[in-house]
Short mmCIF file of C-alpha atoms in Angstrom, two decimals:
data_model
loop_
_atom_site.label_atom_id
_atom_site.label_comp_id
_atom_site.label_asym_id
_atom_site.label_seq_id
_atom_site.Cartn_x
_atom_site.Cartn_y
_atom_site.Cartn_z
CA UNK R 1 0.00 0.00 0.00
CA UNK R 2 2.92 1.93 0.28
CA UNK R 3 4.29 3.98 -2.42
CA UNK R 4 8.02 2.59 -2.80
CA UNK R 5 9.59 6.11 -4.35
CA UNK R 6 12.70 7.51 -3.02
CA UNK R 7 13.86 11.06 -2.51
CA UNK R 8 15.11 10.85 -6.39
CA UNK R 9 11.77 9.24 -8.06
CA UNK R 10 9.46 12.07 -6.24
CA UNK R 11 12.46 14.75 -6.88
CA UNK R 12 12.50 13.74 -10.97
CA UNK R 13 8.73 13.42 -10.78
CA UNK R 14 8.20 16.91 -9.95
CA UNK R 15 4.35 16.70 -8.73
CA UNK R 16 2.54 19.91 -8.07
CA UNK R 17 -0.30 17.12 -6.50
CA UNK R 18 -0.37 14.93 -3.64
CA UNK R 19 -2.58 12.25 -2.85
CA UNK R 20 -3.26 11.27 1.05
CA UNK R 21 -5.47 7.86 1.18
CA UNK R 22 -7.48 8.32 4.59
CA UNK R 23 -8.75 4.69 5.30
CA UNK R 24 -10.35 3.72 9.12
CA UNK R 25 -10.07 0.77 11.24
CA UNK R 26 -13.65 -0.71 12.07
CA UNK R 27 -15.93 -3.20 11.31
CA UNK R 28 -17.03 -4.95 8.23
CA UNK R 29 -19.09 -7.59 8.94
CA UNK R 30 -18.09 -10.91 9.22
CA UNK R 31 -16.14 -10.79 6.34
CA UNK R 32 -14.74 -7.92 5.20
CA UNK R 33 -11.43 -6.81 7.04
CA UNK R 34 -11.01 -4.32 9.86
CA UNK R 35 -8.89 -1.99 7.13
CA UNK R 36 -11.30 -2.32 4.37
CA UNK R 37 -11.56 1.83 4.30
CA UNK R 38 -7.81 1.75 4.18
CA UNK R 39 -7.42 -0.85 1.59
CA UNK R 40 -10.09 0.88 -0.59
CA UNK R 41 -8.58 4.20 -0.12
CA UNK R 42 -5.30 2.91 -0.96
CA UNK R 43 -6.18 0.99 -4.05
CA UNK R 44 -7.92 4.16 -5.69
CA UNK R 45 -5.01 6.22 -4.77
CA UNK R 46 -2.66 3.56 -6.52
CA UNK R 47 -4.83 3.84 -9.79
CA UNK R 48 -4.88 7.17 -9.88
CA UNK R 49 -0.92 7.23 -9.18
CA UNK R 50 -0.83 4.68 -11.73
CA UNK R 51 -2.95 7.06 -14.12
CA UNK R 52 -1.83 11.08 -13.36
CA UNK R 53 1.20 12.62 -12.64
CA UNK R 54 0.81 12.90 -8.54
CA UNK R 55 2.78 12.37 -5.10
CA UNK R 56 1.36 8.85 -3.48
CA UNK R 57 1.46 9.41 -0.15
CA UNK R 58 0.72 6.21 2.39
CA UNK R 59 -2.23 6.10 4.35
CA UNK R 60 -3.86 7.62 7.53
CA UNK R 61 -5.41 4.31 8.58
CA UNK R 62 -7.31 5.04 12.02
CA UNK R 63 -10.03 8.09 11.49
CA UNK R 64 -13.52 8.62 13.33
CA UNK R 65 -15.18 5.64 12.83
CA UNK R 66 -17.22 6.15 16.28
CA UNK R 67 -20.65 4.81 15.22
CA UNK R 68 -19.02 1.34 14.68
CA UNK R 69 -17.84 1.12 18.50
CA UNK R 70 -20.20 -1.65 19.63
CA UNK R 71 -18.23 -3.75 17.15
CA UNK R 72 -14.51 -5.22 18.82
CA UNK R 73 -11.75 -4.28 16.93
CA UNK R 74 -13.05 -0.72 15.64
CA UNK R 75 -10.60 1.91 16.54
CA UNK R 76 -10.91 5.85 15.98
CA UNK R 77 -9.31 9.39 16.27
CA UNK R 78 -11.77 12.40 17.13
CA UNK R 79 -12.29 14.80 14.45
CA UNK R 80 -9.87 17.62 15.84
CA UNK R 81 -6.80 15.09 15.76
CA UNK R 82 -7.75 14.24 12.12
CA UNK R 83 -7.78 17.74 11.09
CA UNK R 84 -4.52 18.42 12.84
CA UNK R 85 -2.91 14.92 11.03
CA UNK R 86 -4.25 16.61 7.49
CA UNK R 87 -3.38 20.03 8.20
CA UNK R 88 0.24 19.15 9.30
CA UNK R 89 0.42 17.20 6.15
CA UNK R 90 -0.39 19.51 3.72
CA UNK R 91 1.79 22.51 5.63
CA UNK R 92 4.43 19.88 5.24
CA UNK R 93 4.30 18.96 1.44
CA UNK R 94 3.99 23.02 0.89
CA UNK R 95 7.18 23.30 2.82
CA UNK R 96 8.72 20.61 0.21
CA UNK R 97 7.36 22.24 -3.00
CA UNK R 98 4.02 20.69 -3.50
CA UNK R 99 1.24 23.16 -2.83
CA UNK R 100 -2.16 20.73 -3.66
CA UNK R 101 -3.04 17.76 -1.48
CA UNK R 102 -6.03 15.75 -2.86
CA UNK R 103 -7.50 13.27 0.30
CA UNK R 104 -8.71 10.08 -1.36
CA UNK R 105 -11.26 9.12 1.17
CA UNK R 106 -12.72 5.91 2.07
CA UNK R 107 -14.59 5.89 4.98
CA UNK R 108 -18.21 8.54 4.20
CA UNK R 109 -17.82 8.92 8.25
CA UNK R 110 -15.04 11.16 8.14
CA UNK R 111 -17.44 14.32 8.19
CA UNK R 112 -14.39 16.67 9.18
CA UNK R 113 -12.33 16.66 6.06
CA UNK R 114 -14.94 18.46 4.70
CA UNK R 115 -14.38 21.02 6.75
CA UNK R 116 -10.92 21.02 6.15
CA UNK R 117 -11.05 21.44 2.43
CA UNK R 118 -13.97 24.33 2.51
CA UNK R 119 -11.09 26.07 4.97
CA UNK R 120 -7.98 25.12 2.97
CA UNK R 121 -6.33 26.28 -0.41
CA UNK R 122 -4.77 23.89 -2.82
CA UNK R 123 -7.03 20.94 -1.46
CA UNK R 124 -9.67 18.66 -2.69
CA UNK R 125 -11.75 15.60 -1.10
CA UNK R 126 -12.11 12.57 -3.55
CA UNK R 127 -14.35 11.18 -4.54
CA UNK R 128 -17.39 13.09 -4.51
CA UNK R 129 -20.77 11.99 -4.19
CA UNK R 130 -21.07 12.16 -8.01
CA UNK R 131 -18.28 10.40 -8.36
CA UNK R 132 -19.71 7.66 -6.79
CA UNK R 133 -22.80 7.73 -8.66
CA UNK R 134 -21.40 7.75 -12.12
CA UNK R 135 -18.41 5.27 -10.90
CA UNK R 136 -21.55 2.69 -9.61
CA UNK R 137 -23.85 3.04 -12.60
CA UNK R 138 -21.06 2.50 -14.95
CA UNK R 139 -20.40 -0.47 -12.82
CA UNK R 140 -24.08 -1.53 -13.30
CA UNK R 141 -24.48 -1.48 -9.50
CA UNK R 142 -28.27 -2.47 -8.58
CA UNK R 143 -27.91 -1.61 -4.97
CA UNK R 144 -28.48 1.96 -4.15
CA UNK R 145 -26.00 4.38 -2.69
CA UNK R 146 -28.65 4.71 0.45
CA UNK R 147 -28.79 1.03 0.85
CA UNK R 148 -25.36 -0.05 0.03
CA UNK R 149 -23.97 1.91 3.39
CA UNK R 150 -21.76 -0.34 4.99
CA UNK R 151 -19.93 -3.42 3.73
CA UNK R 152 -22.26 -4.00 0.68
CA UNK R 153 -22.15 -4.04 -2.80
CA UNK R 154 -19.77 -1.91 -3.82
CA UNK R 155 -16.78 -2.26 -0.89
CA UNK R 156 -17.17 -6.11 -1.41
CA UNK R 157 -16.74 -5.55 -5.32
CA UNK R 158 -13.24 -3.72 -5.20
CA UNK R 159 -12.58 -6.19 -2.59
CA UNK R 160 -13.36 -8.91 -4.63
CA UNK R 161 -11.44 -6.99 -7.69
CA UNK R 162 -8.32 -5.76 -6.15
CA UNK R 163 -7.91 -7.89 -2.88
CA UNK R 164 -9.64 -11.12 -2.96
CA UNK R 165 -7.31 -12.53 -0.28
CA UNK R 166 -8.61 -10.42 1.83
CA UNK R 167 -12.23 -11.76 1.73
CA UNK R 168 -13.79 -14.57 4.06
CA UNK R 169 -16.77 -16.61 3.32
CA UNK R 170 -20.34 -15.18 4.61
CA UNK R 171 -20.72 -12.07 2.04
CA UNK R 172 -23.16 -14.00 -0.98
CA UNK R 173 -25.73 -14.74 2.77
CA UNK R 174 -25.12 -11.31 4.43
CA UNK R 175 -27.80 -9.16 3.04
CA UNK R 176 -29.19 -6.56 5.58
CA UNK R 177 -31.03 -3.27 4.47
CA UNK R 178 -31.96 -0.93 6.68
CA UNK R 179 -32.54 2.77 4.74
CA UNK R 180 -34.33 4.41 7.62
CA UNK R 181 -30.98 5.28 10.29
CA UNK R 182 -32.61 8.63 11.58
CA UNK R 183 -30.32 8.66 14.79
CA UNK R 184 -27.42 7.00 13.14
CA UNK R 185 -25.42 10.05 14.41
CA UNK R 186 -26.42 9.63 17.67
CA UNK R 187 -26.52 6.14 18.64
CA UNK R 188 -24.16 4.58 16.32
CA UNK R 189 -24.93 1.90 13.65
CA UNK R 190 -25.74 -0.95 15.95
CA UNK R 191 -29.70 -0.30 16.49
CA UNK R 192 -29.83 -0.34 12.56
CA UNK R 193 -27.90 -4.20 11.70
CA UNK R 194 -26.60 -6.95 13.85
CA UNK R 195 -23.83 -7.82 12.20
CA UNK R 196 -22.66 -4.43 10.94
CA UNK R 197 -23.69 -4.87 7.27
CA UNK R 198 -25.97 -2.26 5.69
CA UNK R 199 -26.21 -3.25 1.84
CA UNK R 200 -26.36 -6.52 -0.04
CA UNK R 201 -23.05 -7.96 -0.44
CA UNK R 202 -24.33 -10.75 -2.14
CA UNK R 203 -24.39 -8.61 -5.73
CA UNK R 204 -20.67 -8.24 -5.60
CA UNK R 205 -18.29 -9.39 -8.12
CA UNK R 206 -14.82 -8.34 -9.38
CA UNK R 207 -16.39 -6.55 -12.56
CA UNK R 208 -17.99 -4.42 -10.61
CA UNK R 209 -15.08 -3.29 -8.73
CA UNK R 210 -13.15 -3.22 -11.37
CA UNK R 211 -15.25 -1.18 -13.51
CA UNK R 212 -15.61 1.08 -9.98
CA UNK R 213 -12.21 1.74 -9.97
CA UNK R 214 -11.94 2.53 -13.77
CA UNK R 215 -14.31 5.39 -13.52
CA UNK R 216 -12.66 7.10 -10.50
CA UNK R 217 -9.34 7.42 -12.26
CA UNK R 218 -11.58 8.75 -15.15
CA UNK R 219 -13.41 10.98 -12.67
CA UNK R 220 -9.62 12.11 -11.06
CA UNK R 221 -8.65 13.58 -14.08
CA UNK R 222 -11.33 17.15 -13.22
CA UNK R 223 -9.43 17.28 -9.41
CA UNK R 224 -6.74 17.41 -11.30
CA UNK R 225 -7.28 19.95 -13.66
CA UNK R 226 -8.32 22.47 -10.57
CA UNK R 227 -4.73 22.94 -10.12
CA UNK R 228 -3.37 23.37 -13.05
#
């Protein structure tokens, strides 16, 4: 998950971009690992390394992931030390010539970097919602973006594509919807699913991910422009 430059590669490389993957460590189900957020977050960041001209940075891998703390083995930061980790970064790649940080984000409970890109300059959050939307209907998708919350379709797909190793059995019987979370913020995720899953897992396969993937790089390519 780590990019394997040295101080030469990034120095003949010359990026005016960086990319931070922000992952979490919670739960996934029965099946999905504790760093799925971080593996996801990673993997896009790779492609889009792979794809555009940026600085891969490696990953902030415990965030606030507080409505998953009924589950054992979900970890989290508060908001104000993941703000500080960002900020520092990005005052710290200015300091070394790159002035734009793009956070590749994937964990939707990490409210705060919002908040630090609406105060920043030379920073973007990625992906977007419609990012998402067009990256999951050119998948083909069939589970909603409201449905497929936690540990569904579409995490178990680039799973599936980019990781499979990573995967144990119990996704194609772990089906759980549950649209209506009105007090998600409030009392975490555990009044809303038993075993963590919001989504249907079961519609996964390694097209889908793959095809996921493909249309975030695609997408990546308008961040990029911004700072041009």
């Amino acid at each position: 998950m780590y990019p394997p430059d040295t101080t030469e590669d990034v120095r003949t490389r010359a990026a005016t971009v960086a990319v931070l993957p922000v992952g979490s460590h919670e739960q996934h189900g029965p099946y999905l690992p504790l760093a799925t957020d971080t593996v996801i977050a990673c993997t896009i960041a790779r492609a889009i390394a792979d794809a555009h001209p940026v600085q891969l940075l490696p990953p902030i891998t415990i965030s606030c992931s507080h409505e998953h703390a009924d589950w054992p083995g979900t970890v989290s930061i508060s908001a104000r030390t993941l703000y500080s980790v960002v900020r520092d970064v990005a005052d710290s790649l200015r300091r070394s010539g790159v002035p734009n940080l793009v956070l590749v984000s994937g964990h939707g409970g990490n409210y705060v970097l919002s908040n630090i890109v609406q105060e920043s300059e030379g920073m973007a959050l990625f992906p977007g919602s419609g990012d998402w939307a067009v990256a999951r209907a050119a998948a083909g998708l069939e589970t909603s973006s409201r449905s497929d919350m936690h540990a569904g379709e579409l995490e178990t797909s680039i799973l599936l594509h980019a990781h499979p190793e990573l995967l144990k059995p119990g996704y194609e019987t772990s089906d759980h919807l549950a649209d209506d979370r009105p007090h998600m913020l409030t009392l975490g995720l555990a009044p809303y699913t038993s075993s963590g899953v919001v989504g249907r897992p079961s519609l996964a396969s390694a097209d889908k991910g793959r095809d996921v993937l493909a249309g975030l790089v695609e997408s990546f390519g308008q961040y990029l422009a911004l700072f041009r």
